[in-house]
Short mmCIF file of C-alpha atoms and ligand atoms in Angstrom, two decimals:
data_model
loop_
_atom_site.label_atom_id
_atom_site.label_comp_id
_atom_site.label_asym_id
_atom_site.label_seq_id
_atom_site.Cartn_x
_atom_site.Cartn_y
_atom_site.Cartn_z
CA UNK A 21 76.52 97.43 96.45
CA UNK A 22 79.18 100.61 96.39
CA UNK A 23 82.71 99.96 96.71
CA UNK A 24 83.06 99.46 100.11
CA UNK A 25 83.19 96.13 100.75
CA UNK A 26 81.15 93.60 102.74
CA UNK A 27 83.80 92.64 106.46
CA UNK A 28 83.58 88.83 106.49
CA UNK A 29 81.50 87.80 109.82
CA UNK A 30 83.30 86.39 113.04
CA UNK A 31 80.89 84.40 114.90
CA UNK A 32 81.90 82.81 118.42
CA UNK A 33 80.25 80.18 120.19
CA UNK A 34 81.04 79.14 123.55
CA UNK A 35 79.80 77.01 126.22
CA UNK A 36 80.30 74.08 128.64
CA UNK A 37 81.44 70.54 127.04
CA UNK A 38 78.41 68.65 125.69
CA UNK A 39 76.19 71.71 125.13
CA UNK A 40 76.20 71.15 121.18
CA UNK A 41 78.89 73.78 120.48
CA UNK A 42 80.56 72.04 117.29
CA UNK A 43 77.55 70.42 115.92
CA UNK A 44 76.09 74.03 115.39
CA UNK A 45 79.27 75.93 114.73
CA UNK A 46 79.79 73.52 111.99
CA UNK A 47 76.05 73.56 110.20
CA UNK A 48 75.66 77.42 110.75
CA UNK A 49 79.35 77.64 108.90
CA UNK A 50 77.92 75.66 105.93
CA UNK A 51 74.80 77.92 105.92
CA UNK A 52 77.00 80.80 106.12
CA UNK A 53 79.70 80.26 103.81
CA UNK A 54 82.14 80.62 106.48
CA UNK A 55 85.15 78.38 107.50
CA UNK A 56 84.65 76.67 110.66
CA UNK A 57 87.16 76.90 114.16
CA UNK A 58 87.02 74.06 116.54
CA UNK A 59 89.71 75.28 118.67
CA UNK A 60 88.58 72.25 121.37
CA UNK A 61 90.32 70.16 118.76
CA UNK A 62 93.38 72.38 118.73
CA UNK A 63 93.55 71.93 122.72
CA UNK A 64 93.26 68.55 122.16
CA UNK A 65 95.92 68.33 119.52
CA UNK A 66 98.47 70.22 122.10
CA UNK A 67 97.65 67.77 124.68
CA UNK A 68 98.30 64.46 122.54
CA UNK A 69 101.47 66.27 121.46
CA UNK A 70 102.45 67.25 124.96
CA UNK A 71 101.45 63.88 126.50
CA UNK A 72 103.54 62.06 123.22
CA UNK A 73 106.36 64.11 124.30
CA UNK A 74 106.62 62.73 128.14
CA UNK A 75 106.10 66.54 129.11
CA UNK A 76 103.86 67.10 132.33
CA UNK A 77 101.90 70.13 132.59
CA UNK A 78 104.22 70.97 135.77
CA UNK A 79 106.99 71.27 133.28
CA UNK A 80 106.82 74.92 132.11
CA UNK A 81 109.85 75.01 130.26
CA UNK A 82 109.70 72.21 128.30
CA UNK A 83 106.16 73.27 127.25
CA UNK A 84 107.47 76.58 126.01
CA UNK A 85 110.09 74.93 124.08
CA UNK A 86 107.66 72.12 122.83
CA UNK A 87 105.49 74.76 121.25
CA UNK A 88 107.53 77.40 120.26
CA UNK A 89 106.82 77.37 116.24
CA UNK A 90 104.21 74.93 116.55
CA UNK A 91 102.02 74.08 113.70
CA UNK A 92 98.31 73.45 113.63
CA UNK A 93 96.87 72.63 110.01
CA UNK A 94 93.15 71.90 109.27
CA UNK A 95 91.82 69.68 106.12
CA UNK A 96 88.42 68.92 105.34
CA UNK A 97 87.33 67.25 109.35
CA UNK A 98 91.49 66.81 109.72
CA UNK A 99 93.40 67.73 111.96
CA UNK A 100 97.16 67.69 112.14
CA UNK A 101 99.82 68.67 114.45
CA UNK A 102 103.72 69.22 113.42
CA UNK A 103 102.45 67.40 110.10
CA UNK A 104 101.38 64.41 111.75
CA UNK A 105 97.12 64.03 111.40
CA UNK A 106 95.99 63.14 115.10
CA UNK A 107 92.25 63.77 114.28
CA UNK A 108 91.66 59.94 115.94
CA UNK A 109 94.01 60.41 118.73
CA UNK A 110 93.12 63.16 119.51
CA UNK A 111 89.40 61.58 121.12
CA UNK A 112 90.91 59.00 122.90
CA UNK A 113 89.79 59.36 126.95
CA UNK A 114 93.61 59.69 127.61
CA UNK A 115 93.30 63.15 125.75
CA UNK A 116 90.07 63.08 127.38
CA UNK A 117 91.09 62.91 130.48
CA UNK A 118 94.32 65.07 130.23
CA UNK A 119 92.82 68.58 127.85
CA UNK A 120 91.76 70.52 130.95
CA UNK A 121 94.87 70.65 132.96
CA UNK A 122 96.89 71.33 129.46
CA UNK A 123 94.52 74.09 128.42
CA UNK A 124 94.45 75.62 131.78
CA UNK A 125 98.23 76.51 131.60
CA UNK A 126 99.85 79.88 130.30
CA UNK A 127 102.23 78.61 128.22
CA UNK A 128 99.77 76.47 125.89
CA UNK A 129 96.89 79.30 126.02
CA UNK A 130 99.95 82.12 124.82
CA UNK A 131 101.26 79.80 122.22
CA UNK A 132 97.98 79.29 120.24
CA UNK A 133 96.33 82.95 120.79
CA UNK A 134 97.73 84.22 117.39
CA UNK A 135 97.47 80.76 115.61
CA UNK A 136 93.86 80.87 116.32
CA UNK A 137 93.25 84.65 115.44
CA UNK A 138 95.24 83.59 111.89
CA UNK A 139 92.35 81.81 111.06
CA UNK A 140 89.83 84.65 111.10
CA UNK A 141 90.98 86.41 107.93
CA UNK A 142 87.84 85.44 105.55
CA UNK A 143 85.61 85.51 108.29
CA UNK A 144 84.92 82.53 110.50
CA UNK A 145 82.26 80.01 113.17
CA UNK A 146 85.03 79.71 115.82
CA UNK A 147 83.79 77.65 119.30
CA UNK A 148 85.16 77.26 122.12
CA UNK A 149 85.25 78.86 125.76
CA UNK A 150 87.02 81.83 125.94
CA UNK A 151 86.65 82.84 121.66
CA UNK A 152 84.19 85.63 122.48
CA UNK A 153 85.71 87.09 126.17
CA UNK A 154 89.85 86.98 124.97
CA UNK A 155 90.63 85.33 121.75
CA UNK A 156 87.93 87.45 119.37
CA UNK A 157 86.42 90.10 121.68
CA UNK A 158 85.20 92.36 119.16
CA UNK A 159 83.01 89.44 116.93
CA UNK A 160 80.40 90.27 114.98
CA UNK A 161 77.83 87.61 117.41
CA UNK A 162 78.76 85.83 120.45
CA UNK A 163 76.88 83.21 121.48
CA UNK A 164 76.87 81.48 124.87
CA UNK A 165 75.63 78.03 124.01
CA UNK A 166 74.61 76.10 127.76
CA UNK A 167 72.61 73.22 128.56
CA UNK A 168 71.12 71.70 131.77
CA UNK A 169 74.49 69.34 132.77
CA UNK A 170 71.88 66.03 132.76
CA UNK A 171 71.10 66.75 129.46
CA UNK A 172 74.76 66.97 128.16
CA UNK A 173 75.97 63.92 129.61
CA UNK A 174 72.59 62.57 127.91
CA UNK A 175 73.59 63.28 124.63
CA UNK A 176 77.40 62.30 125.14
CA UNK A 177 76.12 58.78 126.01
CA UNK A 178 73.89 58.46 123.52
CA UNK A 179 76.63 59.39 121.03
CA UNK A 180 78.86 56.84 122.74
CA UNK A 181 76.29 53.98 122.08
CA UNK A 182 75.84 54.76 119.04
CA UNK A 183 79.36 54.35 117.78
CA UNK A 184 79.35 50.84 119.97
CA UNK A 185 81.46 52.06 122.62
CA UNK A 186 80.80 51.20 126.29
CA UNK A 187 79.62 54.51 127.96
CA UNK A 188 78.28 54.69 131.57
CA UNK A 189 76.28 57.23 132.36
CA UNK A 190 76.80 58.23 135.63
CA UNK A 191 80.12 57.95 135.17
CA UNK A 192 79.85 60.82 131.84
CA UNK A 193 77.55 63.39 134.69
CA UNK A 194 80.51 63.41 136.49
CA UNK A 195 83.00 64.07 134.17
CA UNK A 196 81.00 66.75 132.34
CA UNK A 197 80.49 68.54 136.03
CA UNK A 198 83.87 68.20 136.51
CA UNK A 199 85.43 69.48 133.29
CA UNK A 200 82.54 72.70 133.87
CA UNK A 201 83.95 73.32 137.35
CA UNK A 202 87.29 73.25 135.67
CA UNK A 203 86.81 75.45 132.98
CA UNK A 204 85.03 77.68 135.05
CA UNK A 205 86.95 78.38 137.87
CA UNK A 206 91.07 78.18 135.63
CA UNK A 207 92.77 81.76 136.21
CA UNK A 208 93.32 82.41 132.26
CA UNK A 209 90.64 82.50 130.13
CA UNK A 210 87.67 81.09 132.05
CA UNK A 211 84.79 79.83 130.59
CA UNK A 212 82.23 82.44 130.91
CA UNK A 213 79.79 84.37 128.87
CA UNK A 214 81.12 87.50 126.78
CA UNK A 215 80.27 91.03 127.02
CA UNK A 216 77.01 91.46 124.81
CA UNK A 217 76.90 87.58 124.15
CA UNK A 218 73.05 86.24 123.03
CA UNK A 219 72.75 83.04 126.05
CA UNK A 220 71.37 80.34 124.43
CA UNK A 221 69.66 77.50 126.64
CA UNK A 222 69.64 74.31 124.60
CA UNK A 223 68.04 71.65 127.17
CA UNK A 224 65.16 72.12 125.46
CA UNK A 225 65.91 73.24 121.95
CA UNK A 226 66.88 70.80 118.43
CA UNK A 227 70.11 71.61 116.57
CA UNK A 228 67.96 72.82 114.52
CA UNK A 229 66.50 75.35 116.32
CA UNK A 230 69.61 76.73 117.63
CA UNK A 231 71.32 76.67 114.23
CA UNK A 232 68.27 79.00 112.89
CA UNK A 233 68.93 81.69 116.31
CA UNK A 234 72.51 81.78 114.90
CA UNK A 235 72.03 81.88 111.51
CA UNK A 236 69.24 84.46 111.29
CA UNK A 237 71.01 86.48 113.70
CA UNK A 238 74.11 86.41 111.00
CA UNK A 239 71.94 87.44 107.98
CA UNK A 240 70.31 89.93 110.08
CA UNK A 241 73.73 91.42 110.33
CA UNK A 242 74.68 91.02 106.54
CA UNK A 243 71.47 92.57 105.76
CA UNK A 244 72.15 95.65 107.53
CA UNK A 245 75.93 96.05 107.51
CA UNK A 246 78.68 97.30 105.25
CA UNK A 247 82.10 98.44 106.26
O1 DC B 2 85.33 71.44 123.16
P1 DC B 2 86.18 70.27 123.63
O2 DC B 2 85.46 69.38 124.61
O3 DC B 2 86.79 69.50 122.53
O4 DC B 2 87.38 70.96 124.44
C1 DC B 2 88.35 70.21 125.12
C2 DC B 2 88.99 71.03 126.22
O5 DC B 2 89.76 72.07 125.65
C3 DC B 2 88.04 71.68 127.21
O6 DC B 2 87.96 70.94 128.41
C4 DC B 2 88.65 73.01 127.53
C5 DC B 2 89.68 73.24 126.46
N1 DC B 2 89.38 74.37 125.60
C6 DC B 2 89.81 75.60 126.04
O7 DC B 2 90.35 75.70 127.13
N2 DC B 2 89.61 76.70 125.26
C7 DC B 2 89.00 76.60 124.07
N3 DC B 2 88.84 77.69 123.34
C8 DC B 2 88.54 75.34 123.61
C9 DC B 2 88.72 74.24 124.42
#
């Protein structure tokens, strides 16, 4: 190799809820070598810490002053929040329920911009819904992971069942339509596909197969690329 050196890669994957976003971010990381960014479970962290605090999302304000010098550390599958690890709170279906009106707001979108972006030094899988179209624009590969809305709520009831909890699932279509229609249609940071993303269609696609799209993509790029 010369001297130049090799840029580490920033891939973003985002998509509606259920689509199999983290499942992939986190295998194609491990292929990669890269550090993995699920900034769902940053959202989620906010909104147990918010909801913890007695703070509605009407209450601008208090928000700002909730997160001003917030901190968001990541160990091994943990996640913490001012210190305090809420990796099982934070899947409860009160966060559930709450994440999309707290993640919609300006206040909690502004406050973990940067904190997300610090993450990117050494390269980096980072999913979500708006990584590739405001938090990492210029990434290396943006993927736009979707799947036919039956088929999500499919696979979040299946994973329900299988760790024994009661899941019903009509009641899981809805909710998935209506946390898409949410996400879709907020005024900050929409979910949407980035400029130049790849669209990937996963109804009828394994983990598998998606993980090799991403992955080949990547070393296609690594191949061919030095700064
Ligand atoms: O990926 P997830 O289901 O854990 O995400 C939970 C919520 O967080 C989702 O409804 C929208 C929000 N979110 C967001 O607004 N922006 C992101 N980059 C990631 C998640």
């Amino acid at each position: 190799m010369s001297d130049k050196m090799v840029r580490p890669l920033l891939i973003t994957i985002d998509g509606p809820a259920g689509a199999g976003k983290s499942t992939v971010a986190k295998i194609a990381a491990e292929k990669l070598g890269l550090p993995y960014l699920d900034t769902g479970a940053i959202y989620r962290a906010v909104t147990w810490l918010l909801k913890e605090e007695d703070i509605a999302p009407s209450e601008t304000t208090n928000i700002e002053a909730a997160l001003e010098g917030i901190s968001v550390s990541f160990s091994e599958d943990r996640i913490a929040v001012n210190g305090r690890d809420v990796t099982d709170e934070i899947r409860t279906s009160d966060v559930d329920v709450a994440v999309s009106s707290y993640s919609a707001l300006k206040p909690v979108r502004d406050a973990l911009i940067g904190l997300q972006r610090e993450q990117a030094l050494k390269g980096l899988v980072a999913d979500g819904r708006d990584m590739g179209t405001v938090v990492f624009p210029d990434a290396d590969i943006k993927i736009f992971l979707t799947a036919d809305a039956a088929e999500r709520a499919k696979r979040r009831y299946k994973e329900r069942l299988a760790r024994g909890e009661k899941a019903e699932y009509e009641e899981i279509l809805k909710y998935v339509n209506d946390r898409d229609l949410y996400d879709m249609n907020r005024k900050i940071a929409p979910l949407r596909p980035a400029l130049g993303c790849v669209i990937l269609d996963s109804t009828n696609m394994s983990i598998e197969q998606v993980t090799d799209v991403i992955v080949s993509l990547a070393e296609e790029l690594r191949g061919t690329r030095v700064n």
